[in-house]
Amino acid sequence: MIEFKQIDKDYSVGDQTIRALHDINFQIETHKLTIILGPSGSGKSTLLNILGGMDRPTRGTVQFNEQNVASLNDHELTNYRRNLVGFVFQFYNLIPSLTALENVAIAAQLTKNDANSLKYLKQVGLEQRLDNFPNQMSGGEMQRVSIARALAKQPQLLLCDEPTGALDSRTSLKIMKILQDVAKTTDTAVVLVTHNPDFEQYGDQVIRLRDGQVESISQNDNPLAIEGV
Amino acid sequence: MKYLNQKLIREVKQNWTQFFSVFLMALLSIIVFVGLQGSWKGLESSLNHYISDTHLANYWVQSSSISDTDVCRVKNLSGITNAQSGTRIQTKQGKHHLIIDSYKKPVTKLHVVTGKKYQSTQNGIWINQEYAQAHHLKVGNDLQISYLSRHFSLKIRGIVQSSERIYFTGTREFIAPNYSNYGYAYISPQTLAQQVKYHGPQNVMTIKGYHPQMRHQVEKILQQRLMSYDNRSTLPDVSNAMDRVDEIKNLSYLFSFIFILLAILAMYTTIKRLIESQGQEIATLKALGFSNAKIMIHYASFGLLVGGLGSLVGLLVAPFISWFVLRTQKQMFSIPQWTLAYGWSSLFVVLLVTLICVLAAFLAARSATKGLPAVFLQGTKTTKVHKIILEKWTGLWNHLSYTGRWAFRDIFINRTRTLMGIIGVAGSMMLMIAGIGMPQSMTHLVNKAYNQDFTYNQRLYVNNYQQYQQAHPHAQQWVQISQAHFSPDDGFNRLLIVVGKGHEVHMKTQNNQSIKDGGLYVTHGFAQSAHIKKGDQLKVRTFGSNQQYQFKVKGILLSETNQGAYLTKHTWEQAGGLSAPTTLLVDPNYHYHKRDVSSTISIKEQKKNAYNFVNNLMSIFLLIIVFGVLLIVIVLYNLGSLSFVERLQDYATLRVLGIHKPELRNLVFIENVITTFVGWLLGIPAGIWFLGQYVKTFSTINLEYTPYVNVWTIVISSAFVWLCSLSTTFFVSQRLKKVDMVQALKGSE
Ligand SMILES: Nc1ncnc2c1ncn2[C@@H]1O[C@H](COP(=O)(O)OP(=O)(O)O)[C@@H](O)[C@H]1O
Ligand SMILES: [Mg+2]
């Protein structure tokens, strides 16, 4: 469904060039949870940003269906993000003065599909909290709102950058379960970035990064299903 | 500490626009306050020196005749140290008017610019400097003078200035000096008798000292011979200068108040925001083990650096502004020595501005150092969010878009930020309306007086009313002007103007009535200060007569010039008043014989003179407008940019979610438009009120200034404020282009 072909990403800092990504090739499929694993500074976020249309690669193509995302202009990239991609951030990035429901609804409105925002809050188990503001919720709850917000757009691609980075392990598992379910039960492909090797077992596909290069890609036909959280 | 200081300098460099704006606001506040203070205090102290050096008299009396006994009786009043009688004659030098005084021993010492000191034994003439300058007269020149039908020549002995004539208009018909057309001069009694061949009675008296019942005493001593009585507050030649000090002073306080308030508000917000954005840095410093005190002192020095620097530069520039303002006043006032002077309040304002900057920095740093470093290092924001009142109005609220709800909640929840924005806009409107409205009000006053209230073409001063009236029974419109003592009044004599039949006087009452028979019409300014109402009974005694008449006040006249009272000739005569008008107001084509008329004044001259007066103040108003505009731009830009920066993270999130730039820009605009609209709406009445206060400070005993606001004042002010506010949003939203979405993912600052 989406394919990285010979992606390079260079950053220039002063007169130095930092190669954050080098010759990256992989594919992402619908109904699968892809986990991108690597130590800090290995280029995970850079990769995800290119995938999500927030940044462009220096070289290479990002093939999404028939089009090359890497060659889109700013307006087209915005439409790509708006209509096809959902994001979940490490620090949730909810709008503080909108309630849980409104945070979801504002995203749903962007894609102009009259999605029922409530449905997505139910999907993440927050139907009790829809009138609460972000500062009245716990980190895990906020992250679930953030996921609901991403899902409300009914994206083809759900990208999560260290979504559990600021959460305790029990809450983290809860989030992982939700993401796993999304990958399994909807038409949305899920990509999750983490530095935590414990999560490897939950992915259908695991891409390991080191120093900006792909170390290995492994397919997992029987990922561990998370139960009872 | 060395590294902290390096850090300080680096941070100032990084955020230099914000620092520069705080610096500019501190600078502007100091320039405006200290600059204006230097000029009014300078004028005040120049005046005071002049007045005390020349022993300026306290009372001036004109009378049909003054005897030695009269002088003795005045001298014997308690508190009176000196009284001298003399003679004043109106002469002509070519086409120009020369008012000559002759005293044996003048009470007020003349200031000699060049030539000899005035001596009553010396022949020749001492002439005033401005007149001499205008006509290139030098000591030793012979001056050809005519008095009545006599001509004589006098040698100029000295060029002088008199503190009795600091603001010399020559006649009450002019409100500004007209130094080339009107001069004053001094001759000895001997010269008066021998060369001018004046053998009439003495007609002026100047008095030095203080007596609480002076007006009453003078009236008692001179009775019906008394023609006019003035003290330092009513003699226009002196009072105008003293009033000007108060005018600039009040103006500077009133204006600086808003100005400094706005500047302080914006400085405070800017510094506070700047330091709050350093939350993580502060947490890091704390984690490294720096004490709270050290950190607070470090950040307070931000405030000290920028506020102190701005104030310092302001102090250096302010004297130029003072000098600029004083220079404009030099053309109006005849004072030999001009100095700048400053008061303690200048120092106070400097300290205040610096202190506010330090305090803002200190408080912001203190709130950032409170609590554990970890909380800050995590970067969690802790704004208390809640539902707002508007949401109770569910019908409306549910119709609002989510971005609309977001905007309104933010407006209601970040009360300080919103309030700052509203005050910023409202304050800007006040500055603009007052800045533009003031010169407009003054121009309006002149236009109203000489295009509406009076429509004559010329004023003729007729030599003999009886003769002229018999020869030209249809001549119109006669007016009779005399100084009068009204009771009750506010302690000052005013003019009573008796108007004959004609169509040159048009002023209207509050109820839009013109002057009719059957009562007295009091001008608004006089009515206000003497608490006179329509329907009151007012007693009037005109000088030159012993008779007191009583009239019912028939209306309050809306007329700015010549605060006093009007009535028709018919009403005056019915009450028993004597008609002896000397002024004939005539239309353009009116023909008269030169021999019947002693002098003429055209309305054109009067208008031009009045515009001179307005233009003299214009440079001060312009200065205020320029500084006001500068301040408005900086303040609105700062407040706008701050509220943008505070929401940058949310904007970035929306960008990631796929909102297009134009949509986002609209969102930023909506938020700004709401605050601007509220501020603007409040700013209009506030501005009109402020203009009223501002204009009032210019009113004097003789002139009442009234605020005049027309649609254009509001339109121009609104246009400018909206333009500033919206273009700020526009410029700020340019930064949306550079919104770093990647940064937004990394969590809050
Ligand atoms: N904007 C940037 N400018 C310069 N270098 C960057 C930028 N963003 C990331 N890098 C560099 O690229 C490399 C990969 O960073 P990143 O993708 O954030 O790693 P990860 O998310 O795996 O921790 C790092 O060496 C980082 O320093
Ligand atoms: Mg990362």
Coordinates of N, CA and C in Angstrom, one line a residue, chain B residues 51-170:
Chain B
I51 N 9.2 87.2 36.0 CA 8.2 87.9 36.8 C 8.8 88.4 38.1
S52 N 9.7 87.6 38.7 CA 10.2 88.1 40.0 C 11.4 89.1 39.7
D53 N 12.1 88.9 38.7 CA 13.2 89.8 38.3 C 12.7 91.2 38.0
T54 N 11.5 91.2 37.4 CA 10.9 92.5 37.0 C 9.9 93.1 38.0
H55 N 9.7 92.4 39.1 CA 8.7 92.8 40.1 C 7.3 93.1 39.5
L56 N 6.8 92.1 38.7 CA 5.5 92.2 38.1 C 4.4 92.6 39.0
A57 N 3.6 93.6 38.6 CA 2.5 94.1 39.4 C 1.5 93.0 39.5
N58 N 0.5 93.2 40.5 CA -0.5 92.2 40.7 C -1.9 92.6 40.1
Y59 N -2.2 93.9 40.1 CA -3.5 94.4 39.6 C -3.3 95.5 38.6
W60 N -4.2 95.6 37.7 CA -4.2 96.6 36.7 C -5.5 97.2 36.6
V61 N -5.6 98.5 36.6 CA -6.8 99.2 36.6 C -6.8 100.3 35.5
Q62 N -8.0 100.3 34.7 CA -8.1 101.4 33.8 C -9.3 102.2 34.3
S63 N -9.2 103.5 34.1 CA -10.2 104.4 34.7 C -10.3 105.7 33.8
S64 N -11.4 106.3 33.8 CA -11.5 107.5 33.0 C -10.6 108.6 33.6
S65 N -10.4 108.6 34.9 CA -9.4 109.5 35.5 C -8.9 108.9 36.8
I66 N -7.7 109.2 37.1 CA -7.2 108.7 38.4 C -6.4 109.9 39.1
S67 N -6.8 110.1 40.3 CA -6.2 111.2 41.0 C -5.1 110.7 42.0
D68 N -4.3 111.6 42.5 CA -3.3 111.2 43.5 C -4.0 110.6 44.8
T69 N -5.2 111.1 45.1 CA -5.9 110.6 46.3 C -6.2 109.2 46.1
D70 N -6.7 108.9 44.8 CA -7.1 107.5 44.5 C -5.9 106.6 44.8
V71 N -4.7 107.0 44.3 CA -3.5 106.2 44.4 C -3.2 106.0 45.9
C72 N -3.3 107.1 46.6 CA -3.0 107.1 48.1 C -3.9 106.0 48.7
R73 N -5.2 106.1 48.4 CA -6.2 105.2 49.1 C -5.8 103.8 48.8
V74 N -5.4 103.5 47.5 CA -5.0 102.1 47.2 C -3.8 101.7 48.0
K75 N -2.8 102.6 48.0 CA -1.6 102.3 48.7 C -1.8 102.0 50.1
N76 N -2.8 102.6 50.7 CA -3.1 102.5 52.1 C -3.8 101.1 52.5
L77 N -4.3 100.4 51.4 CA -4.9 99.2 51.7 C -3.9 98.2 52.2
S78 N -4.4 97.3 53.2 CA -3.4 96.4 53.8 C -2.9 95.4 52.7
G79 N -1.7 95.1 52.8 CA -1.1 94.2 51.8 C -0.6 94.8 50.6
I80 N -0.9 96.0 50.3 CA -0.5 96.7 49.1 C 0.8 97.4 49.3
T81 N 1.8 97.1 48.5 CA 3.1 97.7 48.7 C 3.4 98.8 47.8
N82 N 2.8 98.8 46.7 CA 3.1 99.9 45.7 C 1.9 100.1 44.8
A83 N 1.6 101.3 44.4 CA 0.6 101.6 43.4 C 1.1 102.9 42.7
Q84 N 1.0 102.8 41.4 CA 1.4 104.0 40.6 C 0.4 104.2 39.5
S85 N 0.1 105.5 39.3 CA -0.8 105.9 38.2 C 0.0 106.3 37.0
G86 N -0.6 106.2 35.9 CA 0.0 106.6 34.7 C -1.0 106.9 33.6
T87 N -0.5 107.1 32.4 CA -1.4 107.4 31.3 C -1.1 106.4 30.2
R88 N -2.2 106.0 29.6 CA -2.1 105.1 28.4 C -2.8 105.8 27.2
I89 N -2.0 105.9 26.1 CA -2.7 106.4 24.9 C -2.5 105.5 23.7
Q90 N -3.5 105.5 22.9 CA -3.4 104.6 21.7 C -2.9 105.5 20.5
T91 N -1.7 105.2 20.0 CA -1.2 106.0 18.9 C -1.0 105.1 17.7
K92 N -0.6 105.8 16.6 CA -0.4 105.0 15.4 C 1.0 105.4 14.9
Q93 N 1.7 104.4 14.4 CA 2.9 104.6 13.7 C 2.8 104.1 12.3
G94 N 2.5 105.1 11.4 CA 2.0 104.6 10.1 C 0.7 103.9 10.2
K95 N 0.7 102.7 9.7 CA -0.6 101.9 9.7 C -0.7 101.1 11.0
H96 N 0.4 101.1 11.7 CA 0.4 100.2 12.9 C 0.0 100.9 14.2
H97 N -0.4 100.0 15.1 CA -0.9 100.6 16.4 C 0.3 100.5 17.4
L98 N 0.4 101.6 18.1 CA 1.4 101.6 19.2 C 0.7 102.1 20.4
I99 N 0.8 101.3 21.5 CA 0.1 101.7 22.7 C 1.2 102.2 23.6
I100 N 1.1 103.5 24.0 CA 2.1 104.1 24.8 C 1.7 104.3 26.2
D101 N 2.5 103.8 27.1 CA 2.3 104.0 28.6 C 3.3 105.1 29.1
S102 N 2.8 105.8 30.0 CA 3.7 106.8 30.6 C 3.6 106.8 32.1
Y103 N 4.6 106.4 32.8 CA 4.6 106.4 34.3 C 5.8 107.1 34.8
K104 N 5.6 107.7 35.9 CA 6.7 108.4 36.6 C 7.6 107.3 37.1
K105 N 7.0 106.4 37.9 CA 7.8 105.3 38.4 C 7.0 104.0 38.1
P106 N 7.3 103.3 37.1 CA 6.6 102.1 36.7 C 6.7 101.1 37.9
V107 N 5.7 100.4 38.2 CA 5.7 99.4 39.2 C 6.5 98.2 38.7
T108 N 6.2 97.8 37.5 CA 6.9 96.6 36.9 C 8.1 97.1 36.2
K109 N 9.3 96.6 36.5 CA 10.5 97.0 36.0 C 10.6 96.5 34.5
L110 N 11.1 97.4 33.6 CA 11.2 97.0 32.2 C 12.5 96.3 32.1
H111 N 12.4 95.2 31.2 CA 13.7 94.5 30.9 C 14.3 95.2 29.6
V112 N 15.5 95.7 29.8 CA 16.1 96.4 28.6 C 16.9 95.4 27.8
V113 N 16.5 95.4 26.5 CA 17.3 94.5 25.6 C 18.5 95.2 25.1
T114 N 18.3 96.4 24.5 CA 19.5 97.2 24.2 C 19.1 98.6 24.5
G115 N 20.1 99.5 24.6 CA 19.9 100.9 24.9 C 19.9 101.2 26.3
K116 N 19.3 102.4 26.7 CA 19.3 102.9 28.0 C 18.2 102.3 28.9
K117 N 18.4 102.4 30.2 CA 17.3 102.0 31.1 C 16.2 103.1 31.0
Y118 N 15.0 102.7 31.3 CA 13.9 103.7 31.3 C 14.1 104.7 32.5
Q119 N 14.0 106.0 32.1 CA 14.1 107.0 33.2 C 13.0 108.0 32.9
S120 N 12.3 108.5 33.9 CA 11.2 109.4 33.7 C 11.7 110.8 33.4
T121 N 13.0 111.0 33.5 CA 13.6 112.4 33.2 C 14.1 112.5 31.8
Q122 N 14.2 111.3 31.2 CA 14.8 111.3 29.8 C 13.7 111.4 28.8
N123 N 14.1 112.1 27.7 CA 13.1 112.2 26.6 C 13.3 111.0 25.7
G124 N 12.5 110.9 24.7 CA 12.5 109.8 23.7 C 11.6 108.7 24.1
I125 N 11.8 107.6 23.4 CA 10.8 106.5 23.6 C 11.5 105.1 23.8
W126 N 10.9 104.3 24.6 CA 11.4 102.9 24.7 C 10.3 102.0 24.1
I127 N 10.8 101.2 23.2 CA 9.8 100.4 22.4 C 10.0 98.9 22.5
N128 N 9.0 98.2 22.4 CA 9.1 96.7 22.6 C 9.9 96.0 21.5
Q129 N 10.6 95.0 22.0 CA 11.5 94.3 21.1 C 10.9 93.7 19.9
E130 N 9.8 93.0 20.0 CA 9.2 92.3 18.9 C 8.7 93.2 17.8
Y131 N 8.2 94.4 18.2 CA 7.7 95.4 17.3 C 9.0 96.0 16.6
A132 N 10.0 96.2 17.4 CA 11.2 96.8 16.8 C 11.8 95.8 15.8
Q133 N 11.8 94.5 16.2 CA 12.4 93.5 15.3 C 11.6 93.5 14.0
A134 N 10.3 93.5 14.1 CA 9.4 93.4 12.9 C 9.6 94.5 12.0
H135 N 10.0 95.7 12.5 CA 10.1 96.9 11.7 C 11.6 97.4 11.6
H136 N 12.5 96.5 12.0 CA 13.9 96.9 11.9 C 14.2 98.2 12.6
L137 N 13.7 98.4 13.7 CA 14.0 99.6 14.5 C 15.2 99.4 15.4
K138 N 16.0 100.5 15.4 CA 17.2 100.4 16.3 C 17.2 101.6 17.3
V139 N 18.0 101.4 18.3 CA 18.2 102.5 19.2 C 18.8 103.7 18.5
G140 N 18.3 104.9 18.7 CA 18.8 106.1 18.0 C 17.9 106.5 16.8
N141 N 17.1 105.5 16.3 CA 16.2 105.8 15.2 C 15.1 106.8 15.7
D142 N 14.6 107.6 14.7 CA 13.5 108.5 15.1 C 12.2 107.8 14.7
L143 N 11.2 107.9 15.5 CA 9.9 107.2 15.3 C 8.9 108.3 15.0
Q144 N 8.2 108.2 13.9 CA 7.1 109.1 13.5 C 5.8 108.6 14.1
I145 N 5.2 109.3 15.0 CA 4.0 108.8 15.7 C 2.9 109.8 15.5
S146 N 1.6 109.3 15.3 CA 0.5 110.2 15.3 C -0.5 109.9 16.5
Y147 N -1.0 110.9 17.1 CA -1.9 110.7 18.1 C -3.1 111.7 17.9
L148 N -4.3 111.2 17.8 CA -5.4 112.0 17.4 C -5.0 112.6 16.1
S149 N -5.0 114.0 16.0 CA -4.6 114.6 14.7 C -3.1 115.1 14.8
R150 N -2.5 114.8 15.9 CA -1.1 115.4 16.1 C -0.1 114.4 15.6
H151 N 1.0 115.0 15.1 CA 2.2 114.1 14.6 C 3.4 114.6 15.4
F152 N 4.2 113.6 15.8 CA 5.4 114.0 16.4 C 6.5 112.9 16.2
S153 N 7.7 113.3 16.5 CA 8.8 112.3 16.3 C 9.5 112.1 17.6
L154 N 9.8 110.8 17.9 CA 10.5 110.5 19.1 C 11.7 109.6 18.8
K155 N 12.8 109.9 19.5 CA 14.0 109.1 19.3 C 13.9 107.8 20.2
I156 N 14.3 106.7 19.6 CA 14.3 105.4 20.4 C 15.5 105.4 21.3
R157 N 15.2 105.3 22.6 CA 16.2 105.3 23.6 C 16.6 103.8 24.0
G158 N 15.6 103.0 23.9 CA 15.9 101.6 24.3 C 14.9 100.6 23.7
I159 N 15.4 99.4 23.5 CA 14.5 98.3 23.1 C 14.2 97.5 24.4
V160 N 12.9 97.3 24.7 CA 12.6 96.7 26.0 C 11.6 95.6 25.9
Q161 N 11.4 94.8 26.9 CA 10.4 93.9 27.1 C 9.7 94.1 28.4
S162 N 8.4 93.9 28.5 CA 7.7 94.1 29.8 C 7.0 92.8 30.2
S163 N 7.2 92.5 31.5 CA 6.5 91.2 31.9 C 5.0 91.5 32.0
E164 N 4.6 92.7 31.9 CA 3.1 92.9 31.8 C 2.6 92.6 30.5
R165 N 3.5 92.4 29.5 CA 3.0 92.1 28.2 C 3.8 90.9 27.6
I166 N 3.7 89.8 28.4 CA 4.3 88.5 27.9 C 3.6 88.0 26.7
Y167 N 2.3 88.2 26.6 CA 1.5 87.7 25.5 C 0.7 88.9 25.1
F168 N 1.2 89.7 24.2 CA 0.6 91.0 23.8 C -0.2 90.9 22.5
T169 N -1.5 90.9 22.7 CA -2.3 90.8 21.5 C -2.7 92.2 21.0
G170 N -2.5 93.2 21.7 CA -2.8 94.6 21.3 C -4.3 94.9 21.6

